Amino acid sequence: MSPVLDTAFIPPRDREEVLRNAVWEAMVAVDIDHHPPAEDISVRIGLGTVGPIRICSARATAATLRRTERLAREDEEPAVTLGVQMTGSSVVVQNGRECLLRPGDCAVYESIAPYTLLFDEGVDYRFLRFPRAALALPDRLLRDITAVPLGSDNPVARLAFTYFSQLAVSDELHQGVHAEAVVEPSVELLRAVLTSQHGNSSLAKAPLEATLSLRVTHYIRKHLADPDLSAARIAAAHDISVRHLYAVLSRSGISLGDWIRTHRLAECRRELADPNGRLRTIAAIGRSWGFVDATHFSKVFKQAYGISPRAWRDQHHPRSSA
């Protein structure tokens, strides 16, 4: 993976802000405490994606990364990060546990709970961020396995270290058909590591049903703009019946039609208030999020927000009086 950010080309006074913004936008929101002064901060970061998996390969001077309670509460897409220790050592703290990682070790930590990463010797590390829904593992298993060293005593973890350390830096695997080919094996390998480390085969046998609601809502978010999004399509994508789909969502207190409409309206509201909100007509914005009838769109928008789409846009983009 070619570095896309190198502090050698950034003025010292800007380094902390540039690094923070890069990490927040590409990976996860964390507070970063650089141990050396700004002029001595040295960081080289490579970023990539493999399907839904986000990757960061980093070499840097000593730092502490903190995912605070406030940042964890604001998480919109729960994720699990796999940390791969290349050289040196680091410490991972989450859920009341603390583990020391040495070269060849890995550990996972969740975005929905506070954590701290200590790199007192500097950073030589691979970060791989997986959507929590994609792993389809029970909440209890993930809580039990965070901040636990996955290393030499687990042969599956040893295999995973070699695999993920190479995946993180292979540009060829981050694009096209190669990327598509390794997404599912990557998810399944991490699942195998975590379930084997946990040692509870009963949790490993039936995780899909336990997280079905989470995976369904993740799928719907991803396809909100598709005009043919329907209960039948969603059910087929998860190999279940429409009746089972409605039952699963009902147990989570979700009404499918209301949920889709609410989230589509929220996207329309965001686009109308965006700086480019006047570049398209209101009807076009509505259609792009599944509202094919402009009159119906205006009606449900006003019912939801107490204001028409046009008035909402005008609040954020007043017309020129010239």
XYZ file of C-alpha atoms in Angstrom:
322
model
C 0.000 0.000 0.000
C 1.511 3.314 -1.058
C 1.511 5.969 1.677
C -1.123 8.625 1.102
C -0.115 10.782 4.052
C 3.444 11.570 5.116
C 4.171 14.244 7.724
C 7.522 14.933 6.054
C 5.500 17.043 3.608
C 3.275 18.738 6.193
C 4.333 21.850 8.178
C 4.792 20.990 11.879
C 2.047 23.393 12.981
C -0.517 21.533 10.825
C 0.492 17.941 11.513
C -1.790 17.124 14.431
C -4.905 18.533 12.746
C -4.177 16.909 9.362
C -3.546 13.519 10.966
C -6.645 13.729 13.109
C -8.862 14.601 10.142
C -7.370 11.810 8.016
C -7.960 9.161 10.684
C -11.489 10.385 11.454
C -12.557 10.418 7.811
C -10.910 7.157 6.739
C -11.209 4.945 9.812
C -12.772 5.993 13.114
C -13.134 9.057 15.341
C -10.456 8.980 18.053
C -8.546 11.531 20.101
C -4.823 11.348 19.299
C -2.165 12.370 21.812
C 1.214 12.583 20.089
C 4.004 12.071 22.600
C 6.755 14.122 20.868
C 6.353 17.843 20.082
C 4.815 18.788 16.745
C 8.138 19.325 14.998
C 9.233 15.775 15.878
C 6.000 14.006 14.887
C 6.694 11.545 12.094
C 3.844 9.566 10.518
C 3.409 7.590 7.289
C -0.101 6.270 6.695
C -1.421 4.155 3.858
C -5.175 3.839 3.440
C -7.257 1.390 1.473
C -10.546 -0.458 1.249
C -11.498 -4.020 0.395
C -15.247 -3.977 -0.104
C -16.699 -2.859 3.255
C -13.370 -3.391 5.061
C -11.364 -0.225 5.731
C -7.610 -0.531 6.090
C -4.906 1.685 7.558
C -1.226 0.779 7.587
C 0.732 3.103 9.896
C 4.285 3.778 11.003
C 4.612 6.663 13.444
C 6.291 8.131 16.469
C 4.825 7.358 19.903
C 1.151 8.197 20.400
C -1.965 7.356 22.419
C -5.325 6.889 20.699
C -8.523 7.186 22.724
C -12.058 6.353 21.685
C -13.963 8.302 24.333
C -17.432 7.550 25.680
C -18.834 10.512 23.750
C -17.333 9.350 20.460
C -18.516 5.784 21.057
C -22.078 6.997 21.717
C -22.125 8.907 18.434
C -21.176 5.862 16.367
C -23.546 5.509 13.391
C -22.168 2.241 11.986
C -20.869 -0.133 14.669
C -17.548 -1.647 13.682
C -14.909 -4.044 14.946
C -11.262 -3.164 14.351
C -8.548 -5.794 14.098
C -5.170 -4.434 15.206
C -2.107 -6.248 13.838
C 1.219 -5.626 15.617
C 4.135 -5.685 13.169
C 7.153 -4.642 15.275
C 7.624 -3.218 18.770
C 4.723 -3.462 21.200
C 1.480 -1.750 22.106
C -1.296 -1.952 24.675
C -5.045 -2.275 24.025
C -7.542 -1.345 26.762
C -11.299 -1.990 26.500
C -14.155 -3.443 28.559
C -12.085 -3.556 31.741
C -9.265 -5.545 30.115
C -5.743 -4.597 29.093
C -3.532 -6.620 26.781
C 0.044 -6.277 25.574
C 0.654 -6.951 21.889
C 4.049 -8.074 20.610
C 5.154 -8.691 17.015
C 2.894 -11.342 15.476
C -0.038 -10.618 17.822
C -3.486 -9.252 16.989
C -6.408 -7.916 19.004
C -9.898 -6.625 18.307
C -11.799 -3.677 19.797
C -15.322 -2.381 19.214
C -16.291 1.129 18.113
C -19.420 1.175 20.312
C -17.410 1.125 23.566
C -14.540 3.350 24.753
C -11.013 2.055 24.203
C -7.412 3.190 24.460
C -4.432 2.207 22.297
C -0.979 2.928 23.756
C 1.995 3.077 21.398
C 4.803 4.143 23.726
C 7.500 2.666 21.456
C 6.055 4.135 18.291
C 3.563 2.696 15.825
C 4.143 -0.131 13.352
C 0.638 -1.467 12.986
C -2.136 -2.500 10.633
C -5.732 -1.453 11.375
C -8.540 -3.357 9.613
C -12.054 -2.087 10.316
C -14.955 -4.499 9.717
C -18.664 -3.565 9.870
C -19.965 -5.264 12.981
C -22.964 -6.565 11.056
C -20.737 -8.336 8.528
C -19.139 -10.472 11.245
C -22.540 -11.722 12.423
C -21.275 -12.582 15.905
C -23.270 -12.327 19.153
C -22.773 -9.272 21.319
C -21.557 -11.378 24.239
C -18.820 -13.056 22.233
C -17.498 -9.733 20.975
C -17.519 -8.221 24.469
C -15.654 -11.234 25.824
C -12.983 -11.221 23.130
C -12.081 -7.501 22.930
C -8.634 -6.528 24.276
C -7.542 -10.172 24.329
C -4.190 -11.007 22.662
C -4.663 -13.266 19.638
C -1.248 -14.753 19.051
C 1.103 -17.697 19.147
C -1.156 -19.943 21.259
C -3.891 -19.881 18.604
C -2.923 -21.449 15.232
C -5.878 -19.769 13.520
C -4.679 -16.391 14.810
C -1.162 -17.114 13.526
C -2.608 -17.777 10.086
C -4.717 -14.607 10.319
C -1.682 -12.491 11.228
C 0.108 -13.498 8.023
C -3.013 -13.059 5.919
C -4.169 -9.685 7.243
C -0.695 -8.143 7.447
C -0.308 -8.854 3.717
C -3.854 -7.877 2.796
C -3.357 -4.484 4.437
C -0.482 -3.490 2.145
C -1.329 -5.239 -1.126
C -2.613 -2.663 -3.600
C -3.557 -5.449 -6.029
C -6.059 -6.834 -3.520
C -7.746 -3.469 -2.952
C -9.387 -3.110 -6.342
C -11.558 -4.798 -8.930
C -12.317 -8.504 -8.965
C -9.455 -9.269 -6.563
C -11.022 -7.129 -3.848
C -14.419 -8.718 -4.428
C -12.861 -12.176 -4.169
C -11.245 -11.659 -0.756
C -14.041 -9.880 1.141
C -15.927 -12.997 2.238
C -12.778 -15.041 3.068
C -11.482 -12.106 5.127
C -14.697 -11.888 7.137
C -14.840 -15.650 7.639
C -11.197 -15.843 8.734
C -11.711 -13.190 11.405
C -14.874 -14.984 12.521
C -12.855 -18.214 12.801
C -10.184 -16.482 14.884
C -12.671 -14.986 17.322
C -14.862 -18.052 17.762
C -11.870 -20.388 18.167
C -10.283 -18.043 20.693
C -13.539 -17.823 22.623
C -13.746 -21.609 22.706
C -17.539 -21.740 22.844
C -18.743 -23.763 19.864
C -22.400 -23.084 20.648
C -21.839 -19.371 20.051
C -20.042 -20.115 16.819
C -22.833 -22.350 15.492
C -25.754 -19.916 15.518
C -24.482 -16.350 15.178
C -26.360 -15.522 11.991
C -29.841 -15.541 13.492
C -28.595 -13.658 16.560
C -27.479 -10.733 14.419
C -30.010 -10.981 11.598
C -31.811 -7.756 12.513
C -28.503 -5.866 12.571
C -27.493 -7.275 9.188
C -30.884 -6.517 7.665
C -30.828 -2.862 8.740
C -27.236 -2.560 7.491
C -28.378 -3.925 4.104
C -31.312 -1.516 3.962
C -29.080 1.480 4.730
C -26.740 0.421 1.940
C -29.610 0.133 -0.567
C -31.878 2.975 0.576
C -31.600 4.735 -2.769
C -32.618 1.664 -4.779
C -36.139 2.192 -6.151
C -36.824 -1.570 -6.129
C -35.987 -2.039 -2.456
C -38.740 -4.267 -1.067
C -39.440 -6.803 1.633
C -39.128 -9.603 -0.934
C -35.720 -8.388 -2.095
C -34.424 -7.892 1.439
C -35.617 -11.346 2.482
C -34.058 -12.979 -0.586
C -30.726 -11.275 0.094
C -30.659 -12.941 3.520
C -32.061 -16.328 2.454
C -35.177 -16.007 4.609
C -38.896 -15.719 3.958
C -40.718 -12.392 3.972
C -42.695 -13.600 6.971
C -39.481 -14.361 8.871
C -38.115 -10.935 7.906
C -41.098 -9.144 9.405
C -40.907 -11.294 12.546
C -37.206 -10.550 13.082
C -37.690 -6.804 12.647
C -40.766 -6.807 14.866
C -38.727 -8.316 17.723
C -36.416 -5.300 17.388
C -39.362 -2.896 17.381
C -38.928 -2.029 13.697
C -41.747 -1.521 11.202
C -40.089 -2.078 7.816
C -42.011 0.487 5.784
C -41.752 3.177 8.458
C -38.037 2.482 8.968
C -37.227 2.786 5.267
C -39.343 5.930 4.854
C -37.804 7.597 7.929
C -34.252 6.998 6.768
C -34.986 8.009 3.187
C -36.534 11.249 4.421
C -33.475 11.902 6.565
C -31.233 11.561 3.492
C -33.475 13.914 1.495
C -33.421 16.418 4.352
C -29.627 16.239 4.462
C -29.286 16.755 0.708
C -31.709 19.686 0.649
C -29.673 21.441 3.345
C -26.352 20.592 1.677
C -24.376 23.447 0.057
C -25.279 21.905 -3.313
C -28.957 21.652 -2.409
C -30.116 23.883 -5.271
C -28.230 22.045 -8.004
C -31.118 19.578 -8.421
C -34.863 19.979 -8.203
C -36.701 18.906 -5.071
C -38.513 16.227 -7.071
C -35.189 14.850 -8.357
C -33.795 14.605 -4.842
C -36.939 12.811 -3.714
C -36.739 10.363 -6.638
C -33.097 9.616 -5.896
C -34.178 8.292 -2.493
C -37.156 6.255 -3.658
C -39.965 8.840 -3.610
C -41.238 8.573 -7.176
C -44.288 10.816 -6.618
C -43.272 14.425 -5.912
C -46.618 15.293 -4.268
C -46.423 12.293 -1.968
C -42.801 13.151 -1.114
C -43.737 16.710 -0.141
C -46.628 15.450 1.984
C -44.657 12.847 3.977
C -41.713 15.259 4.382
C -43.978 17.883 5.938
C -45.642 15.268 8.151
C -42.236 14.171 9.423
C -40.582 17.565 9.913
C -43.427 20.098 10.088
C -42.075 22.000 7.102
C -42.226 21.511 3.335
C -39.108 20.401 1.423
C -38.999 23.754 -0.374
C -39.233 25.776 2.834
C -36.540 23.585 4.433
C -34.199 24.164 1.500
C -34.923 27.897 1.456
C -34.000 28.125 5.148
C -30.540 26.855 4.307
C -30.175 28.473 0.869
C -32.101 31.766 0.755
C -32.669 33.033 -2.761
C -30.707 36.081 -3.788
C -32.722 39.300 -3.672
C -30.871 40.592 -6.711
